[in-house]
Coordinates of C-alpha atoms and ligand atoms in Angstrom, one line a residue:
X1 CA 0.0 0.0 0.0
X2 CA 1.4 3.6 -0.8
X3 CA 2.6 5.0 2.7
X4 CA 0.2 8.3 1.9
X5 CA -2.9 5.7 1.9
X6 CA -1.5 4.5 4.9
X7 CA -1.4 7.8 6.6
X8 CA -5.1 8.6 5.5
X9 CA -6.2 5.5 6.7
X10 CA -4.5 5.5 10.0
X11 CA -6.3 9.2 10.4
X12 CA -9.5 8.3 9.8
X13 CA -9.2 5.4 12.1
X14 CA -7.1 7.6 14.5
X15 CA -10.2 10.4 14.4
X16 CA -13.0 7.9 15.0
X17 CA -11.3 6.1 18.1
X18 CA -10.7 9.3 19.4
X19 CA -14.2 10.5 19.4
X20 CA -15.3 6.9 21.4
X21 CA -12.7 7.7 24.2
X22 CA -14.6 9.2 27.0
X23 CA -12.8 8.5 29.9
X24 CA -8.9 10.2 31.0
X25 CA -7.3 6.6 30.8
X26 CA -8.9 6.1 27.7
X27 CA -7.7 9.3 26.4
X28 CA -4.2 8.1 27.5
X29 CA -4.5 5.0 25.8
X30 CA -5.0 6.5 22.9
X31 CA -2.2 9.2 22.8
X32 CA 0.5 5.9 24.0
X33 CA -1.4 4.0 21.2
X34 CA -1.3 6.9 17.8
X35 CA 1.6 9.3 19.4
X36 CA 3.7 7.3 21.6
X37 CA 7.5 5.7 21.0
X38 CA 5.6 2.4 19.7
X39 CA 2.8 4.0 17.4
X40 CA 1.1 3.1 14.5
X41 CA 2.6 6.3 13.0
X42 CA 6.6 5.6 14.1
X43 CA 6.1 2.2 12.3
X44 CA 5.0 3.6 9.2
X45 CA 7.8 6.0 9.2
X46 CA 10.1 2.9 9.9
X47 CA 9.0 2.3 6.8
X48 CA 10.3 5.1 5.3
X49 CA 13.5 3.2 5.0
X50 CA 12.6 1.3 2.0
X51 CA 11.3 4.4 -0.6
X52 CA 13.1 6.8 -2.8
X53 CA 14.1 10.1 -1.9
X54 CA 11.2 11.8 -3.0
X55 CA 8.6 9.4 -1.5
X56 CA 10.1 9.7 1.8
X57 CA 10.0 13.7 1.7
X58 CA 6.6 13.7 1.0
X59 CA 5.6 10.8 3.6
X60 CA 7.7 12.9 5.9
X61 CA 6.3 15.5 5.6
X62 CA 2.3 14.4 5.4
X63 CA 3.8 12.2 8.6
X64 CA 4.9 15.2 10.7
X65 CA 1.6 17.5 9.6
X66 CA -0.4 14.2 11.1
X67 CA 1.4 14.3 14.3
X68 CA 0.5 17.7 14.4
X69 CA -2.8 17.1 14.0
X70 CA -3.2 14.2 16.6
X71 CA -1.6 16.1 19.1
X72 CA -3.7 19.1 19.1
X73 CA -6.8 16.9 18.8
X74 CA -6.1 15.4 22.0
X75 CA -4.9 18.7 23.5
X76 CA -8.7 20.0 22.9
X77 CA -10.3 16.5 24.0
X78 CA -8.7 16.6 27.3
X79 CA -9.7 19.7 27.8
X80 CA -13.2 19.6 27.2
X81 CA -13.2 16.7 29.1
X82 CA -11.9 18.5 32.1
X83 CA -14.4 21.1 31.7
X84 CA -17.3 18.3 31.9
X85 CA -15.8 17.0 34.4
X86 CA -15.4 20.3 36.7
X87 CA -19.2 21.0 35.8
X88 CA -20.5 17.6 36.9
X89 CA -18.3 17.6 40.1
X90 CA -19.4 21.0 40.8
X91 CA -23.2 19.8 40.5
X92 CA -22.6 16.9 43.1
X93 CA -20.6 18.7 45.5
X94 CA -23.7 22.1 45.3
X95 CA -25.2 22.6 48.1
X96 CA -28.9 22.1 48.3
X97 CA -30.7 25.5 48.8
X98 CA -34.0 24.5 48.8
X99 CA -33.8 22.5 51.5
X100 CA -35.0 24.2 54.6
X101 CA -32.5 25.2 57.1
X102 CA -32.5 23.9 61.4
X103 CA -34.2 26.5 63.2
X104 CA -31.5 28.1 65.0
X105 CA -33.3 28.8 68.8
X106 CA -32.0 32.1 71.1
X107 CA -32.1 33.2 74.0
X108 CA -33.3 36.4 74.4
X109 CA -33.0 38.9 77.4
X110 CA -36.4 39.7 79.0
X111 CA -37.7 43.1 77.9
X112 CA -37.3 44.3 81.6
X113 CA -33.7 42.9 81.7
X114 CA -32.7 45.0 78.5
X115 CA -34.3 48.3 80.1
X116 CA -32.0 47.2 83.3
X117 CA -29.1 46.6 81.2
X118 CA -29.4 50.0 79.3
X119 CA -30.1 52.4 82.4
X120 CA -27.1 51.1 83.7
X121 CA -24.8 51.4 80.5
X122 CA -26.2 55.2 80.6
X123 CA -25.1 55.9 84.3
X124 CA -22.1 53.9 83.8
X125 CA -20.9 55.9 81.3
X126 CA -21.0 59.0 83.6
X127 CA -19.0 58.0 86.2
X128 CA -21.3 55.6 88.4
X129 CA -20.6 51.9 90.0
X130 CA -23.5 49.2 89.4
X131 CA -24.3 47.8 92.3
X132 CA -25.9 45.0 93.9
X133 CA -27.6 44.6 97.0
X134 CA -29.9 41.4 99.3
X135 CA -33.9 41.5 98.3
X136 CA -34.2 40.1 101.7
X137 CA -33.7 43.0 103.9
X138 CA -33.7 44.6 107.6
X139 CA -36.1 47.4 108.4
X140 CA -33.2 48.9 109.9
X141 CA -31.6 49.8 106.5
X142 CA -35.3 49.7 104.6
X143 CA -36.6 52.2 106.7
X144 CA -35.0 53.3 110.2
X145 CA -31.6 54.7 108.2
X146 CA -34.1 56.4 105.9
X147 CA -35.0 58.7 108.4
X148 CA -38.6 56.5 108.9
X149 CA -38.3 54.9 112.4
X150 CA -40.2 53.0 114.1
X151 CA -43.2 55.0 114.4
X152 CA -43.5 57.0 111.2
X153 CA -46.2 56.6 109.4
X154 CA -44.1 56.5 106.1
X155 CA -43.4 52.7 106.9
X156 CA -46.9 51.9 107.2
X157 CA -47.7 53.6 104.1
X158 CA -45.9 51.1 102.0
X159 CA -47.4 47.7 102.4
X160 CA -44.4 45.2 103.2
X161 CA -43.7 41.7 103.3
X162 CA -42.4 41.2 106.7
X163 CA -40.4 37.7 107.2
X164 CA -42.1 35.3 109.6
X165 CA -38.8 35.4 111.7
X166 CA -38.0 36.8 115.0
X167 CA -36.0 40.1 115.2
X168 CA -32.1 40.1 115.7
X169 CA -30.5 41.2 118.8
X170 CA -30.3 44.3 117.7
X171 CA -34.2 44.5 117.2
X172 CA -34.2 44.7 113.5
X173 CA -37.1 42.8 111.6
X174 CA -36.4 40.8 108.5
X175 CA -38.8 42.0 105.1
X176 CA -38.9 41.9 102.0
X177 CA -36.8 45.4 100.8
X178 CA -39.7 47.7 99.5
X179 CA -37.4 49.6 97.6
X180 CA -33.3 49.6 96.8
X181 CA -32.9 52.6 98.6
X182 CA -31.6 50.6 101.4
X183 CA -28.6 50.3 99.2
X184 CA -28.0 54.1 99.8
X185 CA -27.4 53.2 103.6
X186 CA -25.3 50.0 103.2
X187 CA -23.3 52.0 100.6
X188 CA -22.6 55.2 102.4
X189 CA -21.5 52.8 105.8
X190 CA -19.0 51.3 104.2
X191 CA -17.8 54.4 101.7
X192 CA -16.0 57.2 102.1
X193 CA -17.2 60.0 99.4
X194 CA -17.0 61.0 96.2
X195 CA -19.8 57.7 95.8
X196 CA -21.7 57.5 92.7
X197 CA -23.3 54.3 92.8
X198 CA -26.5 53.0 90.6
X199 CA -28.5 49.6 92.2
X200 CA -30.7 47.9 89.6
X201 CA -32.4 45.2 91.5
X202 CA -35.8 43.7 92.1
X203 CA -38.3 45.2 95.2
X204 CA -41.8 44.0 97.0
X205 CA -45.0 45.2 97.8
X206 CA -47.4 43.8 99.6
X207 CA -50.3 45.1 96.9
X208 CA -53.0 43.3 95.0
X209 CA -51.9 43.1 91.4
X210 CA -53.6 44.8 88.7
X211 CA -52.8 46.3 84.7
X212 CA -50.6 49.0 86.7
X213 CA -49.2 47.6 89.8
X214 CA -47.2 44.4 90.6
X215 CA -46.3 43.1 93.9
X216 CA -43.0 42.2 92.7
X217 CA -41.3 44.8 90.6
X218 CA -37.8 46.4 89.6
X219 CA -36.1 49.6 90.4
X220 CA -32.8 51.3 89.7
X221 CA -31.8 53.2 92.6
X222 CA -29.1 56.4 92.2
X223 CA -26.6 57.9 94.6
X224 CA -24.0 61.1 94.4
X225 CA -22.4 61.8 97.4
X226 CA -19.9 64.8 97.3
X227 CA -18.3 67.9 98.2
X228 CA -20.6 70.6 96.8
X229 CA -23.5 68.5 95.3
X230 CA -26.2 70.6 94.4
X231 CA -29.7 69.8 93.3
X232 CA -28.0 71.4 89.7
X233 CA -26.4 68.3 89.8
X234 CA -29.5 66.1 90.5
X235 CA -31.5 67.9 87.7
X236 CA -28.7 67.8 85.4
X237 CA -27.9 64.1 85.6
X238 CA -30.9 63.1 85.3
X239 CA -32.0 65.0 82.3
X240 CA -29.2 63.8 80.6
X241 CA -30.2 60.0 81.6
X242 CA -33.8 61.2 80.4
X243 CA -32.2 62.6 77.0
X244 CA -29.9 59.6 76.4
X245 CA -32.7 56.8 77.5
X246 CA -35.7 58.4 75.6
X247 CA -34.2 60.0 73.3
X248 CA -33.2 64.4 72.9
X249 CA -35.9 65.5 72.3
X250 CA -38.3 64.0 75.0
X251 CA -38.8 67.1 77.6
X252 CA -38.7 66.1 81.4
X253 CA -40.4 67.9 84.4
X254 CA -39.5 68.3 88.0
X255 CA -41.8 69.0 90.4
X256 CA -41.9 68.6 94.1
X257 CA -42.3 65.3 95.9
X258 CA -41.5 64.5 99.5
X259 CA -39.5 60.8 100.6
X260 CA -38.5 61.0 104.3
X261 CA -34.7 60.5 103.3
X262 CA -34.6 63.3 101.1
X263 CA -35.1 67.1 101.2
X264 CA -36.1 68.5 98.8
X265 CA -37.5 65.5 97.3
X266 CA -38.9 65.8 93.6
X267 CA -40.3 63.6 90.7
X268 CA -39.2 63.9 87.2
X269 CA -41.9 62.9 84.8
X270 CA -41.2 62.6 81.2
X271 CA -43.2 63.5 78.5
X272 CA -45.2 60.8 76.9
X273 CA -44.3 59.3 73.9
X274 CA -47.5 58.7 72.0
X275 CA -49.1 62.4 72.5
X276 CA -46.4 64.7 73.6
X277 CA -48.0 66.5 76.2
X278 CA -51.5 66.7 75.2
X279 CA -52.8 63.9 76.7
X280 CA -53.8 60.4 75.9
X281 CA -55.0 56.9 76.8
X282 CA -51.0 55.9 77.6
X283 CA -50.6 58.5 80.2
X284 CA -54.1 58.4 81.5
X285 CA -54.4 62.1 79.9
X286 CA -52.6 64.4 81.7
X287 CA -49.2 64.1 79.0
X288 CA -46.7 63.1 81.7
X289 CA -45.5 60.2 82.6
X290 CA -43.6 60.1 86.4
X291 CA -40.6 57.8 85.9
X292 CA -38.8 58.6 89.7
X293 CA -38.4 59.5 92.6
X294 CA -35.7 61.6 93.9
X295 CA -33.9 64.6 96.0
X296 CA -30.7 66.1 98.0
X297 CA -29.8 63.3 100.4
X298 CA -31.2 63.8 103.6
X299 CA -28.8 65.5 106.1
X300 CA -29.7 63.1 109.0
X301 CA -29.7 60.2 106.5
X302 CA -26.2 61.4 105.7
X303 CA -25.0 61.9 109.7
X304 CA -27.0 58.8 110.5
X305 CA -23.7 57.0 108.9
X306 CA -21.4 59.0 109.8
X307 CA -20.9 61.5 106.9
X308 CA -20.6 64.9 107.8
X309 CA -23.4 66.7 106.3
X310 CA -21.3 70.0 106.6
X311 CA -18.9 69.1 104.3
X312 CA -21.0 66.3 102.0
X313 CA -23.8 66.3 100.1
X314 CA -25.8 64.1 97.5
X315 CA -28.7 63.2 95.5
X316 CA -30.0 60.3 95.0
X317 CA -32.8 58.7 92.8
X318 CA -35.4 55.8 92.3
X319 CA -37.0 54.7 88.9
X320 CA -39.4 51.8 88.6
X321 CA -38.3 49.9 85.6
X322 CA -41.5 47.8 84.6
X323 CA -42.8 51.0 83.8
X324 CA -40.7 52.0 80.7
X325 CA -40.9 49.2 78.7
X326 CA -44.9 49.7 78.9
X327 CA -44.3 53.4 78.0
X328 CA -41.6 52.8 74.9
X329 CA -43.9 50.3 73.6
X330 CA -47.6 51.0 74.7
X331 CA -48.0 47.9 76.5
X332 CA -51.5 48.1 78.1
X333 CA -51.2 45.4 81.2
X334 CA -47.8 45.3 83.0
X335 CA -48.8 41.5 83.7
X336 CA -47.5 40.6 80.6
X337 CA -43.7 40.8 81.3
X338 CA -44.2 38.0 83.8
X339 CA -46.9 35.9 82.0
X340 CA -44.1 34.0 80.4
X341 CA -45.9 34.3 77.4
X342 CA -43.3 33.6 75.0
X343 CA -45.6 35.2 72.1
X344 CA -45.4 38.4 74.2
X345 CA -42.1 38.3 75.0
X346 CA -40.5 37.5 71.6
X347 CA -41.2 40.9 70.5
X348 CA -38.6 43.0 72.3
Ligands
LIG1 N1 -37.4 54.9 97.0 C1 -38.3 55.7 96.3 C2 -39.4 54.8 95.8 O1 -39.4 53.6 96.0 C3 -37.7 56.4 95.2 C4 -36.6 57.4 95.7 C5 -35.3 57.0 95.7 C6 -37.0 58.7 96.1 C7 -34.4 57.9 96.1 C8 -36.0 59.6 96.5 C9 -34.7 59.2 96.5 O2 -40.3 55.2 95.1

């Protein structure tokens, strides 16, 4: 057979073989089997041996331009091949989207734990110490170091849980603290000023419970103890709490209140959020909402442990905290932030 019908032939063959390889080692097979050292095309070109010059320059030549051929043939093969195979790998490995996650189930803080935590980031940040202090209290530091002894009818006033225990040799009683004011007392016994203390913590009445009271509640108490504290300081401080809690321009309003253990005592009231003064069904229509209690330290509370009321002086402060969350979000019945009501209480 003339070696140029050899050639052809062992293209076509070479062409068609190709197409059917489909997998890499088949692809290999094939190159070892039309391009390697022991191909079909080096034994034709053995052959070469046998013809005239000017056969074997034209075999040579159609030999070469095959070789050529084959090798760039393969070249694209492979290569489509690695593309098919990087799409079909990347389809297996995919992940599924449509399949529908875990549900993924947080805690949350209590809405009354958040208003806690964010009254005392706000004092915090100017200067004061969070405190804590025991629910379960004496009457001594509850009300006798608050300038309410035994007789004064400012302890009967506030219903108490008294503990069914006998009093301590002292005489004190064991109750439930009606307020963290107490903390004022146990603070100022064991400080020497400049104090600045805030006491986020929970407080009892003894009171039936209703859409606006609770007989278990929370408060924030405050306390600034200083040379030279005036109530400019009292009104300042706790505008700027007012400002930074309910936002700038909220307007607060002081007016006179009287607490045994402070004098001049006054309550700040904030305007309410939903009318803005004019009055509405939030703040029972009169536009004001109280939010504390406070004054200028009493001076007898202040010599009663020992801090000379010449040179010292301080204000201190109580907020209810059940209160707010109602008022930032128009809750109607405070009983709802301890229904456990997880439908109610996975909205704040
Ligand atoms: N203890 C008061 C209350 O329970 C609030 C208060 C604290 C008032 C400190 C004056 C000074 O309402």
């Amino acid at each position: 057979m003339h070696i140029k019908q050899q050639i052809d032939e062992l293209e076509g063959q070479a062409y068609s073989e190709l197409a059917a390889a489909g997998t890499f080692a088949q692809l290999e097979e094939w190159r070892i089997r039309y391009l390697g050292k022991k191909s079909r095309l080096t034994e034709i070109l053995r052959g070469l041996a046998a013809l005239s010059i000017e056969e074997r320059k034209e075999a040579g030549a159609v030999s070469n331009a095959l070789k050529l051929k084959l090798e760039a043939a393969i070249k694209q093969k492979e290569e489509s091949r690695r593309e098919i195979e990087l799409l079909s790998s990347a389809s297996r490995d995919a992940i599924d989207i449509s399949l529908p996650g875990r549900p993924f189930v947080r805690g949350r803080l209590h809405p009354v734990a958040q208003a806690m935590n964010e009254i005392s980031d706000i004092f915090t940040a100017m200067g004061f110490q969070v405190m804590d202090g025991p629910e379960v209290e004496w009457d001594y530091y509850n009300f006798d170091m608050l300038n309410m002894p035994k007789e004064h009818p400012a302890r009967a006033a506030t219903d108490t849980f008294w503990l069914d225990a006998p009093p301590n040799d002292k005489g004190w009683r064991m109750l439930l603290r009606t307020h963290t004011s107490p903390m004022q007392v146990r603070t100022m016994e064991h400080t020497k000023p400049p104090i600045r203390i805030v006491v986020p913590g929970i407080v009892h009445r003894y009171e039936a419970t209703d859409a606006t009271h609770l007989s278990m509640f929370s408060q924030v108490e405050g306390l600034a103890v200083d040379e030279g504290i005036s109530m400019a300081d009292l009104k300042g401080t706790l505008h700027e709490f007012a400002r930074r809690f309910f936002g700038p321009d909220r307007r607060v309003r002081f007016r006179c209140d009287f607490f045994p253990y402070v004098e001049p005592g006054a309550e700040m009231a904030v305007e309410c959020a939903v009318c803005r003064g004019d009055g509405c069904r939030l703040c029972g229509g009169n536009g004001w909402i109280e939010v504390l209690g406070s004054g200028m330290v009493h001076p007898s509370v202040l010599e009663g442990v020992g801090i000379d009321s010449k040179k010292y002086s301080g204000f201190a402060f109580g907020m209810g905290i059940e209160r707010i969350p109602l008022l930032k979000y128009g809750v109607e019945d405070i009983r709802l932030f301890y229904g456990s009501d997880l439908r109610f209480l996975r909205q704040f």
